[in-house]
Coordinates of C-alpha atoms in Angstrom, one line a residue:
M1 CA 16.3 -15.2 42.4
A2 CA 20.1 -14.5 42.1
D3 CA 19.6 -16.9 38.9
E4 CA 17.1 -14.9 37.6
K5 CA 19.2 -11.5 38.3
E6 CA 22.1 -13.0 36.6
F7 CA 20.4 -14.4 33.6
K8 CA 18.1 -11.2 33.2
Q9 CA 21.7 -9.3 32.4
T10 CA 21.9 -12.4 29.5
D11 CA 18.5 -11.5 28.5
A12 CA 19.3 -7.3 28.0
Q13 CA 22.4 -9.3 25.2
L14 CA 19.6 -11.0 23.9
E15 CA 17.1 -8.4 23.2
Y16 CA 18.2 -7.6 18.5
Q17 CA 20.9 -5.3 18.7
H18 CA 19.3 -2.5 16.2
H19 CA 22.3 -2.3 13.8
D20 CA 24.5 -5.3 14.7
G21 CA 24.4 -8.4 12.3
T22 CA 25.5 -9.1 8.7
Y23 CA 24.2 -10.2 5.7
R24 CA 24.1 -13.8 4.3
K25 CA 26.8 -13.3 2.0
Q26 CA 24.3 -16.2 -1.0
N27 CA 21.2 -15.6 -0.8
N28 CA 21.4 -11.5 1.0
I29 CA 19.1 -12.6 4.2
V30 CA 19.8 -10.8 7.6
E31 CA 21.3 -12.8 9.9
N32 CA 18.8 -14.3 12.9
P33 CA 20.0 -12.6 15.9
L34 CA 19.5 -15.2 18.4
L35 CA 22.0 -17.1 16.4
R36 CA 24.6 -15.4 18.7
Y37 CA 23.6 -17.2 21.7
T38 CA 23.5 -20.8 23.0
D39 CA 20.3 -23.0 23.3
E40 CA 20.5 -22.3 27.0
Q41 CA 21.0 -18.9 26.7
V42 CA 17.7 -19.0 24.6
I43 CA 15.6 -21.5 26.6
Q44 CA 16.5 -19.1 29.6
G45 CA 14.7 -16.0 28.0
A46 CA 12.1 -17.9 26.7
E47 CA 11.2 -19.2 30.3
L48 CA 11.8 -15.9 31.4
F49 CA 9.3 -14.3 29.1
T50 CA 6.6 -16.9 29.6
K51 CA 6.6 -16.3 33.3
D52 CA 6.3 -12.4 32.9
K53 CA 3.5 -12.2 30.3
G54 CA 1.2 -14.4 31.9
L55 CA 2.2 -17.8 29.7
D56 CA 3.7 -19.6 32.0
E57 CA 1.5 -23.2 31.4
Y58 CA 3.5 -22.9 27.8
R59 CA 6.6 -22.7 29.1
D60 CA 7.9 -26.0 27.3
L61 CA 6.1 -24.9 24.2
F62 CA 7.7 -21.6 24.2
A63 CA 10.8 -23.2 24.8
N64 CA 10.8 -25.3 21.6
A65 CA 9.5 -22.5 19.9
A66 CA 12.6 -20.2 20.9
L67 CA 15.2 -22.5 19.7
V68 CA 12.6 -22.6 16.0
A69 CA 13.2 -19.3 15.8
R70 CA 17.0 -19.7 16.4
D71 CA 16.9 -21.3 13.6
P72 CA 14.3 -21.5 11.6
D73 CA 15.2 -24.3 8.6
G74 CA 17.4 -26.6 11.1
F75 CA 13.6 -28.1 13.6
N76 CA 15.1 -31.3 13.0
H77 CA 17.9 -31.3 15.1
I78 CA 15.8 -30.0 17.9
P79 CA 15.6 -33.0 20.0
S80 CA 12.7 -31.3 22.4
L81 CA 10.1 -31.0 20.0
S82 CA 7.1 -33.7 19.4
A83 CA 6.7 -35.4 15.7
D84 CA 3.5 -33.4 15.7
E85 CA 5.8 -29.9 16.0
R86 CA 8.1 -31.0 13.4
Q87 CA 5.3 -32.3 11.1
A88 CA 4.1 -28.4 11.8
L89 CA 7.1 -27.1 10.8
Q90 CA 7.3 -29.1 7.6
H91 CA 4.2 -28.9 6.3
E92 CA 4.6 -24.8 6.5
M93 CA 8.3 -25.2 5.0
D94 CA 6.9 -27.3 2.5
H95 CA 3.8 -25.5 2.2
K96 CA 3.8 -21.8 2.3
W97 CA 0.3 -21.5 1.3
S98 CA -1.1 -23.8 3.4
Q99 CA -2.4 -21.7 6.4
P100 CA -5.7 -21.3 8.4
K101 CA -9.3 -19.8 6.8
M102 CA -8.9 -17.0 9.6
L103 CA -6.0 -15.5 7.9
Y104 CA -7.0 -15.4 4.9
F105 CA -10.7 -14.0 6.3
A106 CA -9.5 -10.9 7.5
M107 CA -6.9 -10.6 4.6
L108 CA -9.9 -10.7 2.0
L109 CA -12.0 -8.3 4.9
C110 CA -9.3 -5.7 4.9
A111 CA -8.9 -5.9 1.0
I112 CA -13.0 -5.3 0.5
G113 CA -12.1 -2.7 2.5
A114 CA -9.9 -0.9 -0.2
A115 CA -12.0 -1.6 -3.2
T116 CA -14.0 2.0 -1.7
Q117 CA -11.0 3.9 -2.6
G118 CA -11.2 2.3 -6.1
W119 CA -15.0 2.8 -6.5
D120 CA -14.5 6.5 -5.6
Q121 CA -12.6 7.6 -7.9
T122 CA -14.4 5.9 -10.6
G123 CA -17.4 7.1 -9.3
S124 CA -16.3 10.8 -9.5
N125 CA -15.1 9.5 -12.9
G126 CA -18.5 8.8 -14.6
A127 CA -19.4 11.5 -12.7
N128 CA -17.3 14.3 -13.9
L129 CA -19.4 13.9 -17.7
S130 CA -22.6 15.3 -16.0
F131 CA -22.8 16.6 -12.8
P132 CA -20.2 19.9 -13.4
A133 CA -23.5 20.8 -15.9
E134 CA -26.2 20.2 -13.2
F135 CA -23.8 22.5 -10.9
K136 CA -23.2 25.2 -13.6
I137 CA -19.0 24.6 -12.8
N138 CA -19.0 23.9 -17.0
T139 CA -18.3 27.1 -18.4
P140 CA -15.3 26.6 -21.5
H141 CA -12.0 27.5 -20.7
N142 CA -11.6 30.6 -23.5
E143 CA -14.6 31.9 -21.9
P144 CA -15.3 34.4 -18.5
G145 CA -15.2 32.0 -15.2
G146 CA -14.2 28.5 -17.1
P147 CA -10.5 28.7 -15.8
R148 CA -11.7 29.5 -12.2
D149 CA -14.6 26.1 -12.9
E150 CA -11.7 24.2 -14.4
W151 CA -10.1 24.3 -10.7
I152 CA -13.2 23.8 -9.0
L153 CA -13.8 20.8 -10.8
G154 CA -10.6 19.1 -10.1
L155 CA -10.4 20.0 -6.2
I156 CA -14.3 18.0 -6.1
N157 CA -11.9 15.3 -7.8
S158 CA -9.0 15.8 -5.3
A159 CA -10.6 16.3 -2.4
P160 CA -11.1 12.8 -0.1
Y161 CA -7.3 13.2 -1.1
L162 CA -6.4 16.2 0.1
S163 CA -8.2 15.7 3.0
G164 CA -6.7 12.3 3.5
G165 CA -3.3 13.3 3.3
L166 CA -3.2 16.4 5.1
I167 CA -5.8 14.9 8.5
G168 CA -7.1 11.8 8.3
V169 CA -3.7 9.9 7.5
W170 CA -2.5 11.7 10.8
L171 CA -5.7 10.6 12.9
S172 CA -4.7 6.7 12.3
D173 CA -2.6 7.2 15.1
P174 CA -4.1 8.4 18.3
L175 CA -7.2 5.8 16.8
N176 CA -5.1 3.0 16.8
H177 CA -3.6 3.8 20.4
L178 CA -7.5 3.8 21.5
L179 CA -8.9 1.7 19.7
G180 CA -7.1 -0.6 18.2
R181 CA -6.9 -2.2 14.5
R182 CA -10.2 -3.3 14.2
G183 CA -11.8 -0.1 16.2
E184 CA -10.1 2.3 13.7
I185 CA -11.0 0.2 10.8
F186 CA -14.8 0.5 12.2
V187 CA -14.7 3.8 12.3
T188 CA -13.6 4.4 9.0
A189 CA -15.7 2.2 7.4
I190 CA -19.2 3.8 9.2
C191 CA -17.1 6.9 7.6
L192 CA -17.2 5.2 4.0
V193 CA -20.4 3.8 3.8
A194 CA -22.1 7.7 4.9
T195 CA -20.3 10.2 2.9
P196 CA -20.8 8.4 -0.4
I197 CA -24.7 8.7 0.7
A198 CA -24.0 12.2 1.5
A199 CA -22.4 13.0 -1.7
A200 CA -25.2 11.7 -4.0
F201 CA -27.9 14.1 -2.6
T202 CA -25.7 17.3 -2.6
K203 CA -27.1 20.4 -4.3
N204 CA -24.4 22.5 -5.1
W205 CA -20.8 22.1 -5.6
G206 CA -20.3 23.5 -2.2
S207 CA -22.2 20.9 -0.1
M208 CA -20.1 17.9 -2.7
L209 CA -17.1 19.6 -1.9
A210 CA -17.6 19.4 2.2
V211 CA -18.6 15.9 1.9
R212 CA -15.8 14.5 0.1
L213 CA -13.5 16.5 2.4
V214 CA -14.8 14.6 5.5
M215 CA -15.1 11.4 2.8
G216 CA -11.0 11.7 3.0
L217 CA -10.3 11.7 6.6
G218 CA -11.9 7.9 6.6
L219 CA -10.3 7.3 3.2
G220 CA -6.7 8.3 5.0
A221 CA -7.1 7.1 8.0
K222 CA -8.3 3.5 6.4
A223 CA -5.0 3.7 4.5
A224 CA -2.6 4.3 7.0
T225 CA -4.4 1.2 9.0
V226 CA -5.3 -1.6 6.8
P227 CA -2.0 -2.2 5.0
V228 CA -0.2 -2.2 8.5
Y229 CA -2.6 -4.8 10.0
S230 CA -2.0 -6.6 7.0
A231 CA 1.5 -6.7 7.2
E232 CA 1.4 -7.5 11.4
M233 CA -1.1 -10.2 10.6
A234 CA 0.8 -12.3 7.3
P235 CA 3.6 -14.4 7.8
A236 CA 6.9 -13.6 6.1
R237 CA 6.8 -16.0 3.1
I238 CA 3.5 -14.7 1.9
R239 CA 3.5 -11.5 3.0
G240 CA 3.9 -9.4 0.4
A241 CA 1.5 -11.6 -2.1
L242 CA -1.2 -11.3 1.7
T243 CA -0.6 -7.5 2.0
M244 CA -1.1 -6.5 -2.1
G245 CA -4.4 -7.7 -1.4
W246 CA -4.7 -3.8 -0.6
Q247 CA -4.2 -2.8 -4.8
L248 CA -5.6 -6.2 -6.3
W249 CA -8.9 -4.9 -4.8
V250 CA -8.8 -1.3 -5.1
C251 CA -8.0 -2.7 -8.6
F252 CA -11.6 -4.6 -7.7
G253 CA -13.3 -1.5 -6.5
I254 CA -12.0 1.2 -9.8
F255 CA -13.3 -2.0 -11.8
L256 CA -16.6 -2.2 -9.9
G257 CA -16.9 1.7 -10.1
F258 CA -16.4 1.5 -13.5
A259 CA -19.1 -1.1 -14.2
A260 CA -21.8 0.8 -11.9
N261 CA -21.1 4.2 -14.3
C262 CA -21.7 1.8 -17.6
V263 CA -25.0 0.6 -15.3
V264 CA -26.4 3.4 -14.4
M265 CA -25.2 5.9 -17.2
N266 CA -28.8 5.6 -19.0
T267 CA -30.9 7.1 -15.5
G268 CA -30.8 10.8 -16.7
R269 CA -29.9 13.3 -14.6
I270 CA -29.7 11.1 -11.7
A271 CA -26.8 9.3 -12.8
W272 CA -24.1 10.8 -11.4
R273 CA -25.8 10.9 -8.2
L274 CA -26.0 6.8 -8.9
Q275 CA -22.5 6.4 -9.6
I276 CA -20.6 8.5 -6.7
G277 CA -23.0 7.2 -4.1
S278 CA -22.2 3.6 -5.1
A279 CA -19.0 4.0 -3.5
F280 CA -20.9 3.0 -0.2
I281 CA -21.3 -1.0 -0.9
P282 CA -17.9 -2.0 -0.1
A283 CA -17.1 -0.4 3.1
L284 CA -20.6 -1.9 4.1
P285 CA -19.3 -5.7 4.3
L286 CA -15.9 -4.0 6.2
A287 CA -17.8 -2.7 9.1
L288 CA -20.3 -5.9 9.8
F289 CA -17.4 -8.3 9.7
I290 CA -14.2 -6.3 11.0
F291 CA -15.0 -7.5 15.1
L292 CA -15.3 -11.0 13.6
I293 CA -11.1 -11.1 12.8
P294 CA -8.5 -11.7 15.4
E295 CA -7.1 -8.1 16.3
S296 CA -3.1 -7.4 15.1
P297 CA -1.3 -9.6 17.4
R298 CA 1.8 -7.0 16.9
W299 CA -0.6 -4.3 18.3
L300 CA -1.8 -6.5 21.5
M301 CA 2.0 -6.8 22.6
K302 CA 2.7 -2.7 22.2
K303 CA -0.3 -3.0 24.8
N304 CA 1.3 -5.8 27.1
R305 CA -1.3 -8.1 26.4
Y306 CA 0.5 -10.9 25.4
P307 CA -1.8 -14.2 26.2
E308 CA -4.9 -12.1 24.0
A309 CA -1.7 -11.7 21.6
F310 CA -0.9 -15.5 21.2
K311 CA -4.9 -16.3 20.8
S312 CA -4.2 -13.8 18.0
Y313 CA -1.5 -15.9 16.7
L314 CA -3.2 -19.2 17.2
K315 CA -5.9 -18.2 15.2
I316 CA -4.0 -17.4 12.3
R317 CA -0.8 -19.9 12.4
S318 CA -1.4 -23.5 11.5
A319 CA 0.3 -24.6 14.5
P320 CA 0.8 -24.0 18.0
I321 CA 4.6 -23.7 17.9
I322 CA 4.8 -21.6 14.8
A323 CA 2.4 -19.1 16.7
A324 CA 5.0 -19.4 19.9
R325 CA 7.5 -19.3 17.2
D326 CA 6.5 -15.7 15.5
L327 CA 4.8 -14.0 19.0
Y328 CA 8.9 -14.9 20.9
Y329 CA 10.6 -14.1 17.8
S330 CA 8.2 -10.4 17.8
H331 CA 9.0 -10.0 21.5
V332 CA 12.6 -10.2 21.6
L333 CA 13.2 -7.4 18.8
Y334 CA 10.2 -5.1 19.7
E335 CA 11.8 -5.1 23.4
E336 CA 15.1 -3.6 22.1
E337 CA 12.8 -1.2 20.0
K338 CA 10.4 -0.1 23.1
A339 CA 13.9 0.4 24.8
L340 CA 15.2 2.9 22.0
A341 CA 11.5 5.2 22.0
E342 CA 11.1 4.7 26.1
G343 CA 9.6 8.1 27.0
S344 CA 9.0 8.9 23.2
T345 CA 5.9 11.3 22.4
Y346 CA 3.4 10.3 19.0
I347 CA 5.7 14.1 17.5
S348 CA 8.5 12.7 18.7
R349 CA 8.1 9.4 17.3
L350 CA 7.5 11.1 14.0
L351 CA 10.6 13.1 14.2
D352 CA 12.2 9.6 14.7
C353 CA 11.4 9.0 11.4
F354 CA 13.4 11.7 9.5
R355 CA 16.2 12.1 12.5
I356 CA 17.2 8.0 12.6
P357 CA 19.5 7.6 10.0
R358 CA 17.6 3.6 10.3
I359 CA 14.5 4.9 10.4
R360 CA 14.5 8.0 7.9
R361 CA 15.9 5.8 5.1
A362 CA 12.6 3.6 5.1
T363 CA 10.9 6.9 5.1
L364 CA 13.1 8.0 2.0
A365 CA 12.0 4.4 0.7
A366 CA 8.8 4.5 1.4
G367 CA 8.0 7.9 0.1
T368 CA 9.5 7.8 -3.1
V369 CA 7.6 4.2 -4.1
M370 CA 4.2 6.3 -2.5
L371 CA 5.3 9.9 -4.6
A372 CA 6.0 7.4 -7.6
Q373 CA 2.4 5.6 -7.7
Q374 CA 1.5 9.6 -8.7
M375 CA 4.3 10.6 -10.8
C376 CA 3.3 7.1 -13.2
G377 CA 0.5 9.4 -14.4
I378 CA -2.2 6.3 -12.9
N379 CA -4.7 8.5 -11.7
I380 CA -5.4 10.5 -14.7
I381 CA -6.6 7.5 -15.8
A382 CA -8.5 6.7 -12.5
F383 CA -10.0 10.0 -12.3
Y384 CA -10.2 11.6 -15.8
S385 CA -10.2 8.7 -18.5
S386 CA -13.9 9.0 -19.1
T387 CA -13.1 13.2 -19.9
V388 CA -10.0 11.8 -21.6
F389 CA -11.7 9.7 -24.2
H390 CA -14.4 11.8 -24.8
E391 CA -11.9 14.8 -25.6
S392 CA -10.1 12.3 -28.1
G393 CA -13.8 11.4 -29.8
F394 CA -15.4 8.8 -28.3
S395 CA -19.1 9.3 -27.6
E396 CA -19.9 9.6 -23.4
R397 CA -21.4 5.9 -23.8
Q398 CA -18.2 4.6 -25.4
A399 CA -15.8 6.7 -22.8
L400 CA -16.9 5.0 -20.3
Y401 CA -16.7 1.7 -21.6
A402 CA -13.2 2.2 -22.9
S403 CA -12.7 2.9 -18.9
L404 CA -14.1 -0.7 -18.1
G405 CA -11.6 -1.5 -20.4
F406 CA -8.7 0.2 -18.0
G407 CA -10.7 -1.0 -14.9
A408 CA -10.5 -4.4 -16.0
L409 CA -7.3 -4.4 -17.4
N410 CA -6.0 -3.1 -13.9
F411 CA -8.0 -5.9 -11.9
A412 CA -6.8 -8.3 -14.7
F413 CA -3.0 -7.6 -14.5
A414 CA -3.0 -7.0 -10.9
I415 CA -3.8 -10.9 -9.8
P416 CA -0.8 -12.5 -11.3
A417 CA 1.1 -10.2 -8.8
V418 CA -0.3 -11.9 -5.6
F419 CA 2.1 -14.9 -6.9
T420 CA 5.5 -12.6 -8.4
I421 CA 5.4 -10.2 -6.1
D422 CA 7.3 -12.5 -3.5
T423 CA 9.1 -14.4 -6.3
F424 CA 10.6 -11.1 -7.9
G425 CA 10.8 -8.9 -5.2
R426 CA 10.0 -5.3 -4.6
R427 CA 12.3 -3.5 -6.2
A428 CA 13.2 -5.6 -9.0
L429 CA 8.9 -5.2 -10.4
L430 CA 9.6 -1.9 -9.9
L431 CA 12.8 -1.2 -11.7
A432 CA 11.6 -3.5 -15.0
T433 CA 8.0 -2.2 -15.2
F434 CA 8.5 2.1 -15.2
P435 CA 10.4 2.1 -18.5
G436 CA 7.4 0.5 -20.0
M437 CA 5.2 3.0 -18.1
C438 CA 7.4 5.8 -19.3
I439 CA 7.6 4.5 -23.2
S440 CA 3.6 3.8 -23.1
V441 CA 2.4 7.4 -21.6
L442 CA 4.7 9.0 -24.4
I443 CA 3.4 7.5 -27.2
T444 CA 0.2 8.0 -25.9
G445 CA 0.8 11.3 -25.5
L446 CA 1.9 11.6 -29.5
M447 CA -1.1 10.1 -30.5
F448 CA -2.6 12.6 -30.1
L449 CA -0.7 14.2 -33.1
L450 CA -2.2 11.7 -35.8
P451 CA -5.2 13.9 -37.8
Q452 CA -8.9 13.6 -35.9
Y453 CA -11.3 12.5 -38.5
S454 CA -10.8 10.6 -41.0
H455 CA -13.6 12.3 -43.0
A456 CA -13.5 16.6 -41.9
P457 CA -16.6 17.8 -40.9
A458 CA -18.6 20.2 -43.1
A459 CA -18.0 24.1 -42.7
D460 CA -21.0 24.4 -39.7
G461 CA -18.8 21.6 -37.6
T462 CA -21.6 18.9 -38.8
G463 CA -20.7 15.2 -40.8
G464 CA -17.4 14.9 -39.4
V465 CA -16.2 11.7 -38.7
F466 CA -13.4 10.2 -35.9
S467 CA -10.4 8.8 -36.7
T468 CA -11.0 4.8 -35.7
T469 CA -7.6 4.7 -35.8
R470 CA -6.7 6.8 -33.7
L471 CA -9.2 6.4 -31.4
A472 CA -7.9 2.6 -31.1
L473 CA -3.7 3.8 -30.7
I474 CA -5.1 6.3 -27.8
A475 CA -7.1 3.3 -26.0
L476 CA -4.0 1.1 -26.9
F477 CA -1.2 2.4 -25.1
I478 CA -3.1 3.5 -22.0
Y479 CA -4.2 -0.2 -22.0
I480 CA -0.2 -0.8 -22.2
F481 CA 0.5 1.6 -19.8
T482 CA -2.0 0.0 -17.1
I483 CA -1.0 -3.1 -17.7
F484 CA 2.7 -2.2 -16.9
Y485 CA 1.3 -0.5 -13.8
S486 CA -0.8 -2.9 -12.2
V487 CA 2.4 -5.8 -12.4
G488 CA 4.7 -3.4 -11.1
E489 CA 3.6 0.2 -8.5
G490 CA 0.4 -1.0 -8.2
P491 CA 0.9 -3.9 -6.3
V492 CA 4.2 -2.6 -4.3
C493 CA 3.2 0.5 -3.5
F494 CA 1.1 -0.2 -0.1
L495 CA 3.2 -3.1 0.8
Y496 CA 6.5 -1.2 0.8
G497 CA 5.4 1.2 2.7
A498 CA 3.5 -0.5 5.0
E499 CA 6.7 -3.2 6.2
V500 CA 9.7 -0.7 6.0
F501 CA 9.1 0.9 9.5
P502 CA 10.3 -0.4 13.1
T503 CA 7.0 -1.7 15.1
I504 CA 7.7 1.5 17.1
Q505 CA 6.9 4.3 14.1
R506 CA 4.7 1.8 11.8
E507 CA 2.0 4.2 12.2
Q508 CA 4.0 7.3 12.1
G509 CA 5.3 6.1 9.1
M510 CA 2.7 4.4 7.3
A511 CA 0.9 7.7 8.0
F512 CA 4.1 10.2 6.3
S513 CA 3.8 8.1 3.5
V514 CA 0.6 7.5 2.9
M515 CA 0.3 11.1 3.5
I516 CA 2.7 12.2 0.7
N517 CA 0.9 9.2 -1.5
L518 CA -2.5 10.8 -1.1
F519 CA -1.6 14.8 -0.6
F520 CA -0.2 14.4 -4.8
A521 CA -2.7 12.8 -5.6
A522 CA -4.9 15.6 -4.5
I523 CA -2.7 17.5 -6.6
L524 CA -2.7 15.6 -9.8
G525 CA -6.0 15.7 -9.2
M526 CA -7.0 19.8 -9.1
T527 CA -4.1 20.1 -11.7
F528 CA -4.4 17.7 -14.3
P529 CA -8.2 20.1 -16.1
P530 CA -6.1 22.7 -16.4
M531 CA -3.0 21.2 -17.9
L532 CA -5.0 19.5 -20.1
R533 CA -6.5 23.2 -21.2
T534 CA -2.9 24.6 -21.3
M535 CA -0.5 21.8 -22.2
G536 CA -2.8 20.2 -24.6
N537 CA -2.7 16.1 -24.8
V538 CA 0.1 16.0 -26.4
G539 CA 1.6 18.1 -23.4
A540 CA 0.0 16.1 -20.4
F541 CA 0.9 13.0 -21.3
C542 CA 4.6 14.1 -22.7
F543 CA 4.7 15.2 -18.9
Y544 CA 4.3 12.4 -17.0
A545 CA 6.4 10.6 -19.0
G546 CA 8.9 12.2 -18.3
L547 CA 8.1 11.9 -15.0
N548 CA 8.1 8.2 -14.9
L549 CA 11.6 8.5 -15.7
I550 CA 12.6 10.7 -13.0
A551 CA 10.5 8.0 -10.5
F552 CA 12.8 5.1 -12.4
I553 CA 16.4 6.9 -11.6
M554 CA 14.8 7.5 -8.2
I555 CA 14.2 4.0 -7.3
F556 CA 17.0 3.1 -8.7
L557 CA 19.3 5.2 -5.8
W558 CA 17.1 5.4 -3.3
V559 CA 14.9 2.4 -3.0
P560 CA 16.5 -1.7 -1.5
E561 CA 14.6 -4.7 -2.0
T562 CA 12.8 -6.1 1.1
K563 CA 12.0 -9.4 -0.6
A564 CA 11.7 -12.4 1.7
L565 CA 12.5 -10.2 5.3
T566 CA 10.7 -10.6 8.3
L567 CA 9.5 -6.9 9.3
E568 CA 11.9 -6.7 12.5
E569 CA 15.0 -8.3 9.7
L570 CA 14.4 -4.9 7.5
D571 CA 16.3 -3.1 10.7
Q572 CA 19.9 -4.0 8.9
V573 CA 18.5 -3.2 5.6
F574 CA 18.3 0.2 6.5
S575 CA 21.2 0.6 8.2
V576 CA 22.6 1.0 4.7
P577 CA 24.2 4.0 5.0
T578 CA 22.1 6.2 2.0
K579 CA 25.7 7.2 0.1
S580 CA 27.4 3.5 0.2
Y581 CA 23.7 2.1 -1.4
I582 CA 24.2 4.1 -3.7
N583 CA 27.5 3.9 -4.6
Y584 CA 27.1 0.2 -4.7
Q585 CA 24.2 0.5 -7.1
I586 CA 26.3 2.4 -9.5
Q587 CA 29.4 0.1 -9.5
H588 CA 27.5 -3.0 -9.5
T589 CA 24.8 -2.4 -11.4
L590 CA 25.7 -0.2 -13.8
F591 CA 29.1 -0.6 -14.0
R592 CA 29.1 -4.1 -13.5
R593 CA 32.1 -4.2 -10.8
N594 CA 32.4 -6.8 -8.8
I595 CA 32.5 -5.5 -5.0
P596 CA 30.9 -6.7 -2.2
P597 CA 27.5 -5.2 -1.3
P598 CA 27.4 -2.8 1.5
R599 CA 27.3 -3.3 4.9
P600 CA 25.1 -2.5 7.8
V601 CA 27.1 0.3 10.4
D602 CA 25.9 1.6 13.7
N603 CA 24.1 4.9 13.7

C-alpha cells in the first residue's frame, strides 16, 4: 500500500505536463513526455492503470505497450516484447496503410454521411433555375419586389447553414454526451433523411424555408461530430488522409447531386422537387449501419469505460500491442487535460476556447481555416454555378452540364489529396493553393468583360449568338479554381478543425469552428444574389479574388503546421505565443533569416 501511494506521487509526474516539452530540432516533432521517465516508472504507471481501469488481465500487455509508447521507434530494444509483437510493430511502421477492415469501414461510413452536405448544395443549385418561378419569387431586379425576391432566394439557399451554424453545431455536445458519437450521428442521419423528402413536397417558399432550417440542425450537428469521430479513430500517421474522407465525400456528394440534376432535368415541373428531395440518399446508409462500427475509444475513455475503449481499439488496430499502446498513451495525456478541466461545465469549456492561450490559438487557427473556405468563394459555385453559367450565356441544359463538370473536377482532384495531405502538410497545401485560387477567380471575373455575343442580336432581341470563346474561358477558369481548391482548402478545412483541440474541449472547439464555417456559408448564400445584381459578375468575382488574398495572409500568420503529430502532441505546437510565431514566419520565411523556431511557453 505504501509503495502504491508512493508511486501515485510519481504517476502524477508521469501525467503530461501541459506546456513542458521541446521540439526535436531536426524533424519538428514534439518530444514524447514519457521519455522523461525511467522504464521502471513507466511500467509501474501502466500496472496501476490496468488495476484502476478494470484491465488487470492485460497487465503485462500494457506494461510493454507503455514502453513502446515511451519510445515508438525503439521497440526492438525492449526485451520483454514477444516476436509477434515486434513483428506487428514493424509491420505498422513499414506499411502504414495496412489497417483492419473495420477501421476503413468506419471511415467510409462516416464519409458517406458527408455526401449529404454536398448533395444538398447541388440539389438547391439546380432547383434555383425553376422553383423560384413556381413559388413566385422570381421578380426581375429592376421591378418592384425584385430585390425582396432575391433576398428570399438567398435565404432559402442559405437556411441550412444559418440554422446549422447558429444552433445545430451547439447541439453536438449535449447529444454526444448523452448518446455517444454513434448515437449523435444516427439522430442527425434520421433528420437528414426526412428533411430533403419533406422539402420536395413543399407548396410555398415559407414552408420550404422552414424545412431547410430544420435540415440545418442535422447538418450542423453532424458536421461538428463526424470529423471528430474520424480523427479519434484514425492512427496518427494516416489520420489526415482518413479524416479528410469527410471532404472527399462532400465532393462526391456534390458530383452526384449535379448528376442527379442532369438526370431529372427533363421531368417538367417536378424536376426541382426531385433535385432537392434526392439529397436523402447518402444519409440513409449512415442511419442504417452506424451501429455496426465501434464507438470512439476516446469518448469511452471520457466516460471511464476503459474495457470498452480497449475493445474498440482492438477492432481498429492491427494488433493488441498497438491497441494497448494507443489507449495508454491517450490516457496519460488525457488525465492531465481532465485535471485542468475539473469542475468545468459546457459553457466554461466553451469559454476556455478563448481564455486559455493554448486553446485560444487553436481556435484562432481552426477558425481561420474554416473562414478561409468561405472567403475563397467555392460556395459561389456550389450554391449558384447553374445560375452563373446560365446568366453568362449558357442554356439551362448547358448550365447544368457545366455544373456537372465542376462537380466532377472537385471530386477527381480531391482524391490525390488523400495521399498528399500527410506528405506535404496542411499549412503547406493551403499556402501553395490560395494564390492559384486568387488568380483564377480574378481572371474568371475579367472574362465577363469580353463581348457577350459573337453575332449581336437584332433590335427585337432575337437572333443573337453568344460568344463561345467567352463561355469557354469563363468555364475554364472556374474549373482551374476548382482544381486548386480541391487539393488545398477543400481537404484541409474540416480535418484541421477536428485535430487541433484538446480532448476536453474538442466538441466545443469543433462546434465553434463549424459554426464559423456554416454561418459564413449562410452569409455568402444570402448575399450573392443581390451582390450579383448590384456589382455584376465582374465585381462579384473580383471581390472574392481579394478575399482569397486576405485569406492567404491570415493563414500565413495564424495557422501552424499539424502534420504527423498525435492529437495530444499538438498541445506543444499551440503553446507557442502568437506574436512569436508570427515574428518567426516573417523573419525566417519572408526574410530568410536563420533564427531558431519559437519555443512553447508555460501559460
